[in-house]
PDB file of C-alpha atoms in Angstrom:
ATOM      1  CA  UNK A   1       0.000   0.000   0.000  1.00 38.00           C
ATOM      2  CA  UNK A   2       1.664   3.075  -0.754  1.00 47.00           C
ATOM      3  CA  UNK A   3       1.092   6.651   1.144  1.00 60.00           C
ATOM      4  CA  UNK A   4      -0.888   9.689   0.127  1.00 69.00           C
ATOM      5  CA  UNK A   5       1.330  12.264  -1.767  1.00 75.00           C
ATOM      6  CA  UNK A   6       0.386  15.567   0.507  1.00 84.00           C
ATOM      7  CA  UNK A   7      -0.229  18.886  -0.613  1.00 87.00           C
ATOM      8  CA  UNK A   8       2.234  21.118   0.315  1.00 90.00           C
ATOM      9  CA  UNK A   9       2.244  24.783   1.236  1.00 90.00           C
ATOM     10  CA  UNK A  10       4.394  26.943  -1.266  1.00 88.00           C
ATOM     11  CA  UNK A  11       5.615  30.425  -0.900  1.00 86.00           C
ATOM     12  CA  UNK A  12       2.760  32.393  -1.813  1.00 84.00           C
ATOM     13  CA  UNK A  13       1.049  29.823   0.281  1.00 85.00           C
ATOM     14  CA  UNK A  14       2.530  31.182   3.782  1.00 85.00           C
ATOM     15  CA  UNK A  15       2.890  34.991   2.173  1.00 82.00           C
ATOM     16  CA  UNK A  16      -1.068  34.658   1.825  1.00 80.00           C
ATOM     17  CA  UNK A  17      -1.543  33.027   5.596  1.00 77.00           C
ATOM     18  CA  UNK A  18       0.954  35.324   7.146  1.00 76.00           C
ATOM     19  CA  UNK A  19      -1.391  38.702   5.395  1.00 74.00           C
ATOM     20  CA  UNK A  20      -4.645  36.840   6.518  1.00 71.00           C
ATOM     21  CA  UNK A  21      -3.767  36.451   9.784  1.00 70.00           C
ATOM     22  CA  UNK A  22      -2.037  39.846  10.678  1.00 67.00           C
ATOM     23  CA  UNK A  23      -5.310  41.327   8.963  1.00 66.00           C
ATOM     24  CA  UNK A  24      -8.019  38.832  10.707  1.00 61.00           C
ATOM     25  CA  UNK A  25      -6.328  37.108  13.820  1.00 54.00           C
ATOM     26  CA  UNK A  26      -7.494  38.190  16.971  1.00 50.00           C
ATOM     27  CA  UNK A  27      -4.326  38.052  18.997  1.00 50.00           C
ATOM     28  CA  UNK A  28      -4.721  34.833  20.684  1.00 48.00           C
ATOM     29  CA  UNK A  29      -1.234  34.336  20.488  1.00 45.00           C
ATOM     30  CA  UNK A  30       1.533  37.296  20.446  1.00 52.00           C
ATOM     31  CA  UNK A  31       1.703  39.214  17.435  1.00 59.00           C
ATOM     32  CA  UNK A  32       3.476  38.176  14.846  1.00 59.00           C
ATOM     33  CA  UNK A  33       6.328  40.332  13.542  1.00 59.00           C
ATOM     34  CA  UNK A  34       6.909  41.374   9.721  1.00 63.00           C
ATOM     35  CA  UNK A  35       7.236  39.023   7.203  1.00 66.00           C
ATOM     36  CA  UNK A  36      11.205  38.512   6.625  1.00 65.00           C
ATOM     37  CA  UNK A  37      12.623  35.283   5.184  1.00 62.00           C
ATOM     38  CA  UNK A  38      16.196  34.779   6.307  1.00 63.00           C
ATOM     39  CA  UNK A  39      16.321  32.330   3.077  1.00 61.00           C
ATOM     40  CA  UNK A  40      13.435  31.970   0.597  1.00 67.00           C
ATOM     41  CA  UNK A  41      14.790  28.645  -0.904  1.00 78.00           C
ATOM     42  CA  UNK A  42      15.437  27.231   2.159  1.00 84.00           C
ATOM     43  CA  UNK A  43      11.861  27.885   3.552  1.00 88.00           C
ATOM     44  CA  UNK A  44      10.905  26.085   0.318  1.00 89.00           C
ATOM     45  CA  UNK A  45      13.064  23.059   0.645  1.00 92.00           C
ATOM     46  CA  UNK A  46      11.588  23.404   4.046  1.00 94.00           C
ATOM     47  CA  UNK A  47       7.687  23.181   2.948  1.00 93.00           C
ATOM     48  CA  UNK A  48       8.164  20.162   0.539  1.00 94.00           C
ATOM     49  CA  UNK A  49       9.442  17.826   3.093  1.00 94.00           C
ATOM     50  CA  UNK A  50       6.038  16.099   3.115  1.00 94.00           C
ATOM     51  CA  UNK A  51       7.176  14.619   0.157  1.00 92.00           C
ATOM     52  CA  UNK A  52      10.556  13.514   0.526  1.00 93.00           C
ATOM     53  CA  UNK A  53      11.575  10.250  -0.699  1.00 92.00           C
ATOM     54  CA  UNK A  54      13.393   7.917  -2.510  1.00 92.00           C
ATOM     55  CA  UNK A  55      11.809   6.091  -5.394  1.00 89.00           C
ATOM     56  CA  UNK A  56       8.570   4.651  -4.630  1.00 88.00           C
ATOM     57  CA  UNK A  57       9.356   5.144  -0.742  1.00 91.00           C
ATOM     58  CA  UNK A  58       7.974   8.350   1.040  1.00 92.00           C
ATOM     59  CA  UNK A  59      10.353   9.568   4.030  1.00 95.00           C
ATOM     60  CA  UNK A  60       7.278  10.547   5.587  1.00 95.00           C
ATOM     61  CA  UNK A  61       4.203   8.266   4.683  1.00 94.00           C
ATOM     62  CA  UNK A  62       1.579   9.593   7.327  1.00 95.00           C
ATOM     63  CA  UNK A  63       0.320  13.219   7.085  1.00 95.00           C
ATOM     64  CA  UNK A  64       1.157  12.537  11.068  1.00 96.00           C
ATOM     65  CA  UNK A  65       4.356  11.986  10.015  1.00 97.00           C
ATOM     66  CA  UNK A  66       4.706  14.836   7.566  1.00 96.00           C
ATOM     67  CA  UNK A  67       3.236  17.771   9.784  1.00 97.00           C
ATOM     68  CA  UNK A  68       6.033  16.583  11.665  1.00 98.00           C
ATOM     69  CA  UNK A  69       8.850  17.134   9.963  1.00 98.00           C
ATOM     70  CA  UNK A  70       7.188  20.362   8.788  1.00 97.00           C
ATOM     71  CA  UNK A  71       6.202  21.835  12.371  1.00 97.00           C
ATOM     72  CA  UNK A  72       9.994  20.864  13.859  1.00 98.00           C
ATOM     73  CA  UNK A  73      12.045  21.456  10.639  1.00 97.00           C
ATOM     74  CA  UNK A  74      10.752  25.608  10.623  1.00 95.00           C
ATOM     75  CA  UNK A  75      11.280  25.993  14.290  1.00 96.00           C
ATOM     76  CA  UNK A  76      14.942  24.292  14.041  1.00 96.00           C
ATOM     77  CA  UNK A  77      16.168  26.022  11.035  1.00 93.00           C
ATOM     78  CA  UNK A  78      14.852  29.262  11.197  1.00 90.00           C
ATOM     79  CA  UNK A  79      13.662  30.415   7.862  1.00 89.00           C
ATOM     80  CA  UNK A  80      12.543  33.387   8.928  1.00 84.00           C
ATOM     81  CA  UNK A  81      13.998  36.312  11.141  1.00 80.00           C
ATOM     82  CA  UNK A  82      11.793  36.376  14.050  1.00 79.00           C
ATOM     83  CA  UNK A  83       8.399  34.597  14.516  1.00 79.00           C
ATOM     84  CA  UNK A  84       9.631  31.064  13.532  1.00 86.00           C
ATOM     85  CA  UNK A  85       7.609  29.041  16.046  1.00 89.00           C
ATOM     86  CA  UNK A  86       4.492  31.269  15.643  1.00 83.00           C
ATOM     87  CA  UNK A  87       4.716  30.921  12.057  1.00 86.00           C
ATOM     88  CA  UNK A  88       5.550  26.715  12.255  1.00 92.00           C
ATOM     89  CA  UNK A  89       2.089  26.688  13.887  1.00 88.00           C
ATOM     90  CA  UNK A  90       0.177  28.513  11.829  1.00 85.00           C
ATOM     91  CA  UNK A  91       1.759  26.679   8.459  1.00 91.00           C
ATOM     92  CA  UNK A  92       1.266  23.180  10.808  1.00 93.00           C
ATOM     93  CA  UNK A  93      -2.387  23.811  11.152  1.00 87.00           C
ATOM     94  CA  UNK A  94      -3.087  24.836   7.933  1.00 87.00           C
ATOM     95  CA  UNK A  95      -1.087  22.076   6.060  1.00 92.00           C
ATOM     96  CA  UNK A  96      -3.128  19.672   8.317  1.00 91.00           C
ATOM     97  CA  UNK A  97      -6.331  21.089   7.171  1.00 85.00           C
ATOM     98  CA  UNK A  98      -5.033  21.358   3.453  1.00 86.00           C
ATOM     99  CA  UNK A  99      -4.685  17.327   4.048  1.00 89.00           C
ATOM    100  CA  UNK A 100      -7.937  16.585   5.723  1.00 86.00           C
ATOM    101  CA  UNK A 101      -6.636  16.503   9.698  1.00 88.00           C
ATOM    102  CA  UNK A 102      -7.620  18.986  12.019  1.00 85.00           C
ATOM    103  CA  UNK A 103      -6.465  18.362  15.735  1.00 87.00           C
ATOM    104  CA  UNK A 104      -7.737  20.047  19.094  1.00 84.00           C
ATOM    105  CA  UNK A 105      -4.787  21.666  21.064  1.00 82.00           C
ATOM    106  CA  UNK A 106      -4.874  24.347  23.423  1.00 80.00           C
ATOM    107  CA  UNK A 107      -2.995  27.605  23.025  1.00 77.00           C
ATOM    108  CA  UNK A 108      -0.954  25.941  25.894  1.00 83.00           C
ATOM    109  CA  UNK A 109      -0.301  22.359  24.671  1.00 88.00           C
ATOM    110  CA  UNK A 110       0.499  24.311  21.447  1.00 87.00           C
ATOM    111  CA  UNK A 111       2.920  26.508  23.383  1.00 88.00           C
ATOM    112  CA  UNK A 112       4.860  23.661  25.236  1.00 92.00           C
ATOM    113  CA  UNK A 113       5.448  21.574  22.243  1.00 95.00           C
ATOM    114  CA  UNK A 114       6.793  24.272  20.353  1.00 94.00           C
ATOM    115  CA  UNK A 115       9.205  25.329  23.045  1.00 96.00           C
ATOM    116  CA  UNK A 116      10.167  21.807  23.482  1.00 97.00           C
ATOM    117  CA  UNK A 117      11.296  21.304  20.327  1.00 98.00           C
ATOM    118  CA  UNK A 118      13.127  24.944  20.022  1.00 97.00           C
ATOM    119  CA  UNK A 119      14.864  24.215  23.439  1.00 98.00           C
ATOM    120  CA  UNK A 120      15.798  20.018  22.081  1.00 98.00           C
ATOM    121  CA  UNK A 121      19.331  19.337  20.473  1.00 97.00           C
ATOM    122  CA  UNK A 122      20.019  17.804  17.508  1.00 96.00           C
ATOM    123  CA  UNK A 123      20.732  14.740  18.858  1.00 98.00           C
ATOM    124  CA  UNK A 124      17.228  14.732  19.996  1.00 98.00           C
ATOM    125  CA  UNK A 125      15.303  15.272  16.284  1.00 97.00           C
ATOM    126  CA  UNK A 126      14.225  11.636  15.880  1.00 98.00           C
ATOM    127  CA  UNK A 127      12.452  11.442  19.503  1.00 98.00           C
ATOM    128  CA  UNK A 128      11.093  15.234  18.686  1.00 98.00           C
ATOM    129  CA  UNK A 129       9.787  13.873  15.967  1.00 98.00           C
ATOM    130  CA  UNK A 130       7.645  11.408  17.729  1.00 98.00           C
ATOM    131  CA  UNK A 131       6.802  13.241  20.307  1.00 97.00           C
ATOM    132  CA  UNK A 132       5.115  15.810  17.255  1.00 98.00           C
ATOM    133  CA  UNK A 133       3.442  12.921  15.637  1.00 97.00           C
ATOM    134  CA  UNK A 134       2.137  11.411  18.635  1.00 97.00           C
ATOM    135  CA  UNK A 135       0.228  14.763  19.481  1.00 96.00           C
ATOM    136  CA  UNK A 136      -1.103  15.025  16.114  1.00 96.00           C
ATOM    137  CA  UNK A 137      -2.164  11.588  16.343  1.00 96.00           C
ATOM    138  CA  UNK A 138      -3.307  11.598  20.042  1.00 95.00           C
ATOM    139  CA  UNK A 139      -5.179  14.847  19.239  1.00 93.00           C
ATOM    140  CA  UNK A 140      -6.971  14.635  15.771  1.00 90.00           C
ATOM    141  CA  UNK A 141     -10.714  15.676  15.714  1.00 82.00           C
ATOM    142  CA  UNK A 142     -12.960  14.975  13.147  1.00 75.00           C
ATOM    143  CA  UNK A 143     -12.987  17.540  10.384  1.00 72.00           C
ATOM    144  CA  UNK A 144     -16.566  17.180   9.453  1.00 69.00           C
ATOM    145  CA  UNK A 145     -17.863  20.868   8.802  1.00 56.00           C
ATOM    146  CA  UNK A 146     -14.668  22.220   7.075  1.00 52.00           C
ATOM    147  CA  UNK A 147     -16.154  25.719   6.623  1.00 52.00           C
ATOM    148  CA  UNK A 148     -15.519  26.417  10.520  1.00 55.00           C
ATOM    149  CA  UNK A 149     -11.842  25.354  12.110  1.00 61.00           C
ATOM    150  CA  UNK A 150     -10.449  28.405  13.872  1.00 59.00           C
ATOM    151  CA  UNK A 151      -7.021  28.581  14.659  1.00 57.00           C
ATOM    152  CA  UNK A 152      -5.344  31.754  16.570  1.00 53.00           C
ATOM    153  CA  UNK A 153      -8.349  33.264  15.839  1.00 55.00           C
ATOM    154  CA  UNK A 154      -8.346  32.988  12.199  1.00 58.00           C
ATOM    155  CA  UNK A 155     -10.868  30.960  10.087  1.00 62.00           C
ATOM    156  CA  UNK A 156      -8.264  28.068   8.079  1.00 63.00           C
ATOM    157  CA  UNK A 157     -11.227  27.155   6.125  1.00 61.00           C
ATOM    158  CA  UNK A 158     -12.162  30.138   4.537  1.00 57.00           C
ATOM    159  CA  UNK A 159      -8.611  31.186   3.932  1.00 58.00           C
ATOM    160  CA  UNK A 160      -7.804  28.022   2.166  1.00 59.00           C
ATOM    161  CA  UNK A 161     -10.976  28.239   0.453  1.00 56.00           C
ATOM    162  CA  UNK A 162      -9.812  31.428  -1.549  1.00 53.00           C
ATOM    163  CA  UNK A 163      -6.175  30.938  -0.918  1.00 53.00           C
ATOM    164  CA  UNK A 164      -6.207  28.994  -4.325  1.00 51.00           C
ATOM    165  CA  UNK A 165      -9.605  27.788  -5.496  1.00 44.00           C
ATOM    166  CA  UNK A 166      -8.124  25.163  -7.533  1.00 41.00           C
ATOM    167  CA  UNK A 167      -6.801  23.357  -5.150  1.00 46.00           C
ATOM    168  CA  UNK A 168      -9.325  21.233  -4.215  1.00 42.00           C
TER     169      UNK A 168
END
């Protein structure tokens, strides 16, 4: 059985997220600075982990898996200059939903994970990993009515909706 190519966010993807929430978030979590890549292609690189692989084997098989890499990989390497775990779960969340997952987490829960993995070594990626997937796994809701998932106060399904209407 092989795994579910995901769709990935691109660029213009997290441009479009960052100006929808800055416009319609209602400050759940701190504010998130400007929009500054420290390096565009390596935010890319970043964004189509999801579908690393080798051949007919994915790196990352699960969408468990691949919000993973995706959530831990932008808070460890920094593409941006300031806002990096902000912005991992706002592009976590929203690649989720792109791929038919939603999860319930706290503001808190949210908080602690992400400060988990900032504060981990490198040594350490493999069991951060887990530890990522496990909560997505441990904490996925059903994603019946698509039209209203709120995440740090913004509405994922309607931005996705006209993020790119083609898409779907």
């Amino acid at each position: 059985m092989s795994a579910r190519v995901p769709q990935c966010l691109t660029l213009r993807d997290i441009e479009f997220i960052y100006a929808a929430y800055s416009a319609e978030g209602e400050g759940e979590l701190e504010q998130l600075p400007s929009l500054n890549y420290r390096y565009n292609d390596h935010l890319e690189s970043i964004l189509m982990l999801p579908k690393a692989g080798f051949g007919e084997t994915q790196f990352y098989p699960t969408v468990a898996e691949q919000g993973a890499v995706l959530f831990y990989e932008i808070i460890k390497q920094h593409p941006f200059f300031d806002g990096n775990k902000r912005m991992a779960c706002l592009i976590l969340f929203t690649f989720l939903y792109l791929n038919n997952v939603w999860i319930q987490l706290s503001n808190d829960q949210l908080y602690t994970l992400a400060q988990t993995v900032a504060c981990s070594t490198s040594e350490e990626r493999e069991e951060q990993l887990s530890l990522i997937q496990d909560m997505i796994t441990t904490h996925k809701a059903p994603l019946e009515d698509k039209d209203d998932k709120r995440f740090m106060g913004l509405d994922v399904g309607r931005l996705l909706n006209t993020l790119n209407p083609f898409r779907r």
